[in-house]
Coordinates of N, CA and C in Angstrom, one line a residue:
X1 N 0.8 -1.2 0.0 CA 0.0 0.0 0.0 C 0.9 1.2 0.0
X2 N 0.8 2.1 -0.7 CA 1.2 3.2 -0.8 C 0.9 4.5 0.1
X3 N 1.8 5.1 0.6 CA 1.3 6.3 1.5 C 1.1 7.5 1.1
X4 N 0.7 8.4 1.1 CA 0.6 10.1 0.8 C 1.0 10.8 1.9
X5 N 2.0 11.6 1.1 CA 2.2 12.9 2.3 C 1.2 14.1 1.6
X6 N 0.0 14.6 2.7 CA -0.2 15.6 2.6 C 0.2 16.9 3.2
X7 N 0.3 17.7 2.2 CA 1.0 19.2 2.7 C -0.4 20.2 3.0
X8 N -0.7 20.6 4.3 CA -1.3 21.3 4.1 C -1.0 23.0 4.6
X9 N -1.2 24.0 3.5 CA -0.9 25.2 3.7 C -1.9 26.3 4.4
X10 N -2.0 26.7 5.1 CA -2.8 27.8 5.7 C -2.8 29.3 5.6
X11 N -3.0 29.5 4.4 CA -3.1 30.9 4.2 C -4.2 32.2 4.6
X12 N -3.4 32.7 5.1 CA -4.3 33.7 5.8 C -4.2 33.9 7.3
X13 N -3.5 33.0 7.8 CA -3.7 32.7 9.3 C -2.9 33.7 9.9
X14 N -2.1 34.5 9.2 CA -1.3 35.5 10.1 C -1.6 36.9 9.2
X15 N -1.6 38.0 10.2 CA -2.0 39.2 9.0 C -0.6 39.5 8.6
X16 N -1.4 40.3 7.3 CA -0.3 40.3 6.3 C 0.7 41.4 6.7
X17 N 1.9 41.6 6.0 CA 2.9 42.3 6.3 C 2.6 43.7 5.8
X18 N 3.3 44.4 6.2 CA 3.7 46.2 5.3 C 4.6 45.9 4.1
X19 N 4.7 46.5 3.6 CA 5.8 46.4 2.3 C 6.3 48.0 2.4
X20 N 7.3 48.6 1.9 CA 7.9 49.6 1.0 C 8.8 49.5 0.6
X21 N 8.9 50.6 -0.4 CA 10.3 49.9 -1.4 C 11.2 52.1 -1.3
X22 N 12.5 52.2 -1.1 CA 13.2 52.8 -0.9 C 14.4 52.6 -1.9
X23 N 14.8 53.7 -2.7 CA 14.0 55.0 -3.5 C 12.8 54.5 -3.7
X24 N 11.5 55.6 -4.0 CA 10.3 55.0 -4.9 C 10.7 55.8 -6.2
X25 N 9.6 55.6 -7.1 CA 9.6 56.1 -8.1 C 10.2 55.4 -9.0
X26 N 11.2 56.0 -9.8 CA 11.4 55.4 -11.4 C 13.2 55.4 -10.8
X27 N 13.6 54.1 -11.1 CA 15.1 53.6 -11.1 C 15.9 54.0 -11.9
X28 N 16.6 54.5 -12.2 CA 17.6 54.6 -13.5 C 18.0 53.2 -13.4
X29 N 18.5 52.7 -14.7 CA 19.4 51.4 -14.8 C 20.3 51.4 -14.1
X30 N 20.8 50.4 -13.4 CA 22.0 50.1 -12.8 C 22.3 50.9 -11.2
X31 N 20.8 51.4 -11.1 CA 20.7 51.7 -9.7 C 20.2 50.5 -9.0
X32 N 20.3 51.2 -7.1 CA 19.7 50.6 -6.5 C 18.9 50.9 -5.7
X33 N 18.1 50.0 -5.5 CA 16.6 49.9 -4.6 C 16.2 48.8 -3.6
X34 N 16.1 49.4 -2.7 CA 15.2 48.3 -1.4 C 14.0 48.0 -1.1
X35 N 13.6 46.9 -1.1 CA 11.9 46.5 -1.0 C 12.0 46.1 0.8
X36 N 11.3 46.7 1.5 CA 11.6 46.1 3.0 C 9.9 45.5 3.4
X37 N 9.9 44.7 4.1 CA 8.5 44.3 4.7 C 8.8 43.9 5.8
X38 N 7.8 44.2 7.1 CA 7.4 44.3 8.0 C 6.5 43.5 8.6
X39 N 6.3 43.5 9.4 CA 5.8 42.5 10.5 C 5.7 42.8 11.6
X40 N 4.3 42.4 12.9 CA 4.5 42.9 13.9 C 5.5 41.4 15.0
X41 N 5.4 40.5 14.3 CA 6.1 39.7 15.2 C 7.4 39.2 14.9
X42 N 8.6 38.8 15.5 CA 9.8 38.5 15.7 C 10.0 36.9 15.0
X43 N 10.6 36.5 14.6 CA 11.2 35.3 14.0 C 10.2 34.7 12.7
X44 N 10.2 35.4 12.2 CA 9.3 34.9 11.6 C 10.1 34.9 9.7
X45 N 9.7 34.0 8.8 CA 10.6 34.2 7.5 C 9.6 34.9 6.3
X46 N 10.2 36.0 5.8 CA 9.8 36.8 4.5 C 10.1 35.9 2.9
X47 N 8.6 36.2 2.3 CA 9.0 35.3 1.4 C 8.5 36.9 -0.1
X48 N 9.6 37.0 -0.8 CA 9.6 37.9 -1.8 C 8.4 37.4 -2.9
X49 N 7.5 38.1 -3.8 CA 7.3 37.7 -5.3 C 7.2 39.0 -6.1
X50 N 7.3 38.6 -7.2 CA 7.1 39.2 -8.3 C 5.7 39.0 -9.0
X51 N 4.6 39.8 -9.5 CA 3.9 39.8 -10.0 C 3.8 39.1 -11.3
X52 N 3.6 38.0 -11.8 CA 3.7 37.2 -13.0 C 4.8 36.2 -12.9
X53 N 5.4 36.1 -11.7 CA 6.3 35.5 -11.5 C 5.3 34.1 -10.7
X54 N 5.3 33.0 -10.8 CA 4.7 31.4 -10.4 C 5.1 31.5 -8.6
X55 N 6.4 31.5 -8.7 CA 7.0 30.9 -7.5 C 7.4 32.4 -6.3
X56 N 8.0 32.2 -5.3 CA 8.5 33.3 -4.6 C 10.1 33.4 -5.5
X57 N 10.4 35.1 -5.4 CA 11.6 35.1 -5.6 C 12.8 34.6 -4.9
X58 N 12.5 35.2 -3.4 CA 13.8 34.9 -2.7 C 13.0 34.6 -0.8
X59 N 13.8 34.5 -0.4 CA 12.8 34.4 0.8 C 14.5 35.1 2.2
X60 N 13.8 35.6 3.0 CA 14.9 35.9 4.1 C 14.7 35.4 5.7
X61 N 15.4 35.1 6.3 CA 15.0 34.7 8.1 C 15.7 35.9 8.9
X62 N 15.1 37.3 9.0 CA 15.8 38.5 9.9 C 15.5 38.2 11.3
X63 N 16.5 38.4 11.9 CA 16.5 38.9 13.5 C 15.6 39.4 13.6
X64 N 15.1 40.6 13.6 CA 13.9 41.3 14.1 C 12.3 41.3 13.4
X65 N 11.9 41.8 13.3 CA 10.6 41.9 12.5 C 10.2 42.7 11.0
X66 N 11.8 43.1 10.5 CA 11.7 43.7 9.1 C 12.9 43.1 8.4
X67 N 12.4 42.9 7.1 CA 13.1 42.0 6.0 C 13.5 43.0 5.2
X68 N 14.8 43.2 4.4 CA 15.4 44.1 3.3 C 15.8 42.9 2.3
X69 N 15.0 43.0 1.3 CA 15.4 42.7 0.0 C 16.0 44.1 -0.8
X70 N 17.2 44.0 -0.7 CA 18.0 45.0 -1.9 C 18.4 44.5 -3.3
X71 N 17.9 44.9 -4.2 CA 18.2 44.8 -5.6 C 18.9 45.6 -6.1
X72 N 20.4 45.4 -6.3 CA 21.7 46.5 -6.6 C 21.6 45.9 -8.7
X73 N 22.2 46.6 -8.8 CA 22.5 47.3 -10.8 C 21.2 47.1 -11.0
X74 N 19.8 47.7 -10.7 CA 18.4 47.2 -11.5 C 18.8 47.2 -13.2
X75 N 18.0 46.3 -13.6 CA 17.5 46.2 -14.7 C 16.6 46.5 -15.2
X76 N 16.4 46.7 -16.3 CA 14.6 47.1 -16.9 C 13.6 45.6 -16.6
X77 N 14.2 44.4 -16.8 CA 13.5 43.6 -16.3 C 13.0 43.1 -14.9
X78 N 13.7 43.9 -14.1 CA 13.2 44.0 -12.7 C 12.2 44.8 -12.2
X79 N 11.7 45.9 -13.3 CA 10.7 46.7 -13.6 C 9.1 45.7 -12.8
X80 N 8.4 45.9 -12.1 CA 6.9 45.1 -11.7 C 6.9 45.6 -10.5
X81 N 5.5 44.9 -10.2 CA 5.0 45.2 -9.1 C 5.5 43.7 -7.6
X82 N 5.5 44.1 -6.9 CA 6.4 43.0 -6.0 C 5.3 42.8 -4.7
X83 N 5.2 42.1 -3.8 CA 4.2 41.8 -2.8 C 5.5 40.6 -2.0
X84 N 4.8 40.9 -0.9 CA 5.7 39.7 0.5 C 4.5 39.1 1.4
X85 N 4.6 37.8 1.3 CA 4.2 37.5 2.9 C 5.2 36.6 3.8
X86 N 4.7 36.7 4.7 CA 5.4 35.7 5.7 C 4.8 34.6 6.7
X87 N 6.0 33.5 7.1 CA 5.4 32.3 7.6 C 6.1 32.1 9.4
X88 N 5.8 31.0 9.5 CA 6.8 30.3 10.8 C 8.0 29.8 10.0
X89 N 9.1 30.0 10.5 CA 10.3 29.4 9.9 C 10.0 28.0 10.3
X90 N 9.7 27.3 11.2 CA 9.8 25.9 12.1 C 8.5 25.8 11.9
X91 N 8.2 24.1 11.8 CA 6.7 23.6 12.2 C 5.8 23.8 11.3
X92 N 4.7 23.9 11.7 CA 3.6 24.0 10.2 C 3.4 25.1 9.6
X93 N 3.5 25.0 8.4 CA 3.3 25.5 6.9 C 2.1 26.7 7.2
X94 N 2.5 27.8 7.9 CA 1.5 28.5 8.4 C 1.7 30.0 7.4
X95 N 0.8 30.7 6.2 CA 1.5 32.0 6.2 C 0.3 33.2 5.9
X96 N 0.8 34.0 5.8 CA 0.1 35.5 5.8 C -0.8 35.3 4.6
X97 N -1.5 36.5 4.3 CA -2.3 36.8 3.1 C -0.8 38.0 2.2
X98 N -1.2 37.9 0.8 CA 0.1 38.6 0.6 C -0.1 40.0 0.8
X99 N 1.1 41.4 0.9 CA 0.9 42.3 1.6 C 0.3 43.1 -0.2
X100 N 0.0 44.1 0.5 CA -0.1 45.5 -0.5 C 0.6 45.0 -1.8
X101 N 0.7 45.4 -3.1 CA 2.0 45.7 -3.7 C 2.7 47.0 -4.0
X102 N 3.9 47.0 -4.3 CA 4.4 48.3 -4.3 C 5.1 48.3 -6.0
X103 N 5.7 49.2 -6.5 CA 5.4 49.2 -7.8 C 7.5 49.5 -7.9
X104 N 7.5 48.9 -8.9 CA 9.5 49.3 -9.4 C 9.2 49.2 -10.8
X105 N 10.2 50.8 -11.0 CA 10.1 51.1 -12.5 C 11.3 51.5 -12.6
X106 N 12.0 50.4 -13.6 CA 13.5 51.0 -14.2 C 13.6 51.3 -15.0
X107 N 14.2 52.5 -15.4 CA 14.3 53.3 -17.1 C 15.5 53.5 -17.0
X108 N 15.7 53.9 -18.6 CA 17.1 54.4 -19.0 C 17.1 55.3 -18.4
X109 N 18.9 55.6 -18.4 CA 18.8 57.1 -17.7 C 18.9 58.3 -19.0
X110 N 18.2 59.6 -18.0 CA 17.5 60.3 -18.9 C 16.3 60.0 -19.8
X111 N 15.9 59.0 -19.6 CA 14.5 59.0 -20.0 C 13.3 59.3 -19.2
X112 N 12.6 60.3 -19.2 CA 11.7 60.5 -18.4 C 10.3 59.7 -18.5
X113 N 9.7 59.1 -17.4 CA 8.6 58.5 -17.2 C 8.0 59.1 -15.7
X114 N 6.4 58.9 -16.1 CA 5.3 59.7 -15.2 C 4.9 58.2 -14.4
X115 N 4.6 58.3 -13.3 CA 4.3 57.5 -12.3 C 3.0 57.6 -11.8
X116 N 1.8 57.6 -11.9 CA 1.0 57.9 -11.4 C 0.2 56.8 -9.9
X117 N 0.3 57.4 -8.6 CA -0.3 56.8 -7.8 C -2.1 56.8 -7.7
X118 N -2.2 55.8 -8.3 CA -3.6 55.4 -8.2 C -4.7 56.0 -6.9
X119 N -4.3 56.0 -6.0 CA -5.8 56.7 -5.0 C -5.5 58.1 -4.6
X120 N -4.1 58.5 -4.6 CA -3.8 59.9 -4.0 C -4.3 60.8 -5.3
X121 N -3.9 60.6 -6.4 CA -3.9 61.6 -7.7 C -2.4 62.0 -7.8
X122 N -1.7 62.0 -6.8 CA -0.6 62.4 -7.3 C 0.9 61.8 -8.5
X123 N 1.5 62.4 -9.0 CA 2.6 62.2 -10.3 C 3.7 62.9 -9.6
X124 N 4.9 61.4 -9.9 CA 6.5 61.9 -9.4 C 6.8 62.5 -11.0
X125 N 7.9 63.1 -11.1 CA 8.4 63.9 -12.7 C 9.8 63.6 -12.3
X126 N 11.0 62.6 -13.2 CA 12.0 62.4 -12.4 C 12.4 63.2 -13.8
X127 N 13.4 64.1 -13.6 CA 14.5 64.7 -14.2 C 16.0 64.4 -14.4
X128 N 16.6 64.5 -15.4 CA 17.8 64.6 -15.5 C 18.6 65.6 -15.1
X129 N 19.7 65.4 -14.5 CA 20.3 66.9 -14.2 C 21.3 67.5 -14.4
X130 N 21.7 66.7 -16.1 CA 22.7 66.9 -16.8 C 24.1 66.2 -16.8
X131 N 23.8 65.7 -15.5 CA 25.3 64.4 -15.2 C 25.1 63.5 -15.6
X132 N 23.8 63.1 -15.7 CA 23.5 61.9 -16.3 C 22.6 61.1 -15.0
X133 N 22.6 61.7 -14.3 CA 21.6 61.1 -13.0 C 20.1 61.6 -12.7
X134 N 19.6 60.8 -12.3 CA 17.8 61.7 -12.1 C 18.0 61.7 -11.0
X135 N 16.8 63.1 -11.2 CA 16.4 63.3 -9.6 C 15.2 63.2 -9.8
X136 N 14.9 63.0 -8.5 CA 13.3 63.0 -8.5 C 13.1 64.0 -7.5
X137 N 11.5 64.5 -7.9 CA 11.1 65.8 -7.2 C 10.4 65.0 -6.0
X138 N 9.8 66.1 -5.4 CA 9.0 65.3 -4.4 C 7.5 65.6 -5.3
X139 N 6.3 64.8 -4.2 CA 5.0 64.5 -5.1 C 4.4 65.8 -5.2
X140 N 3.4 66.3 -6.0 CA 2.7 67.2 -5.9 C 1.4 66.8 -6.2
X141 N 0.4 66.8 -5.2 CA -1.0 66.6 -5.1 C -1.5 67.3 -5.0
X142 N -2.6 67.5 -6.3 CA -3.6 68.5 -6.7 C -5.3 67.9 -5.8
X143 N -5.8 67.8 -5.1 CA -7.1 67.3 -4.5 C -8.0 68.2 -4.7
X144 N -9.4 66.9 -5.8 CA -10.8 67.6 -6.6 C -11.5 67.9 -5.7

């Protein structure tokens, strides 16, 4: 007779994490950017994805209760929207609902792209500043 292992997963059973990503806005190529997520409890393991991506990207076990996923030289294909949840490192297959998503946009440099945040109304404007580097302004929100 043959056995089965069943795996069973519990999603949902922990609330979901915070996410932000540090710069926001639009990346120049070959910069870098931090996606961090949060959590109110201690030991616990972050698991990265990518939007259109099947599987988790990368997953971390931090000391405290915030994960830093840094992505150094971006690429244009790192360009998406990204989401984290988290589990118990030990013991049963227990994990969050996934968090918010937050949004990474890598452009040439000197190419200008408009970002628009969906519920505030507001648009970042990143500029060149002739070195070859952007800046980005801060937001300006116009409220109908």
């Amino acid at each position: 007779m043959a056995s089965a292992l069943i795996v069973l997963l519990l999603e949902g059973s922990l609330p979901k994490p915070s996410i932000s990503v540090s710069p926001g806005g639009v990346i120049p190529m070959g910069g870098n950017v931090t996606i961090r997520c949060r959590h109110q409890h201690l030991g616990m393991r972050f698991l990265l994805y990518k939007a259109g991506d099947g599987n988790y990207l990368t997953y971390t076990d931090p000391a405290g209760s915030e994960a830093e996923f840094p992505i150094t030289s971006a690429r244009r294909e790192q360009s998406g929207n990204y989401t984290c949840r988290d589990s118990h490192r030990t013991g049963e297959a227990v994990y969050s609902d996934l968090s918010e998503p937050v949004q990474i946009i890598v452009a040439d440099e000197g190419h200008e792209e408009e970002e628009e945040e969906e519920d505030s109304g507001c648009r970042a404007h990143p500029k060149d500043d002739g070195a070859g580097r952007i800046q980005r302004c801060r937001h300006r929100c116009h409220h109908r």
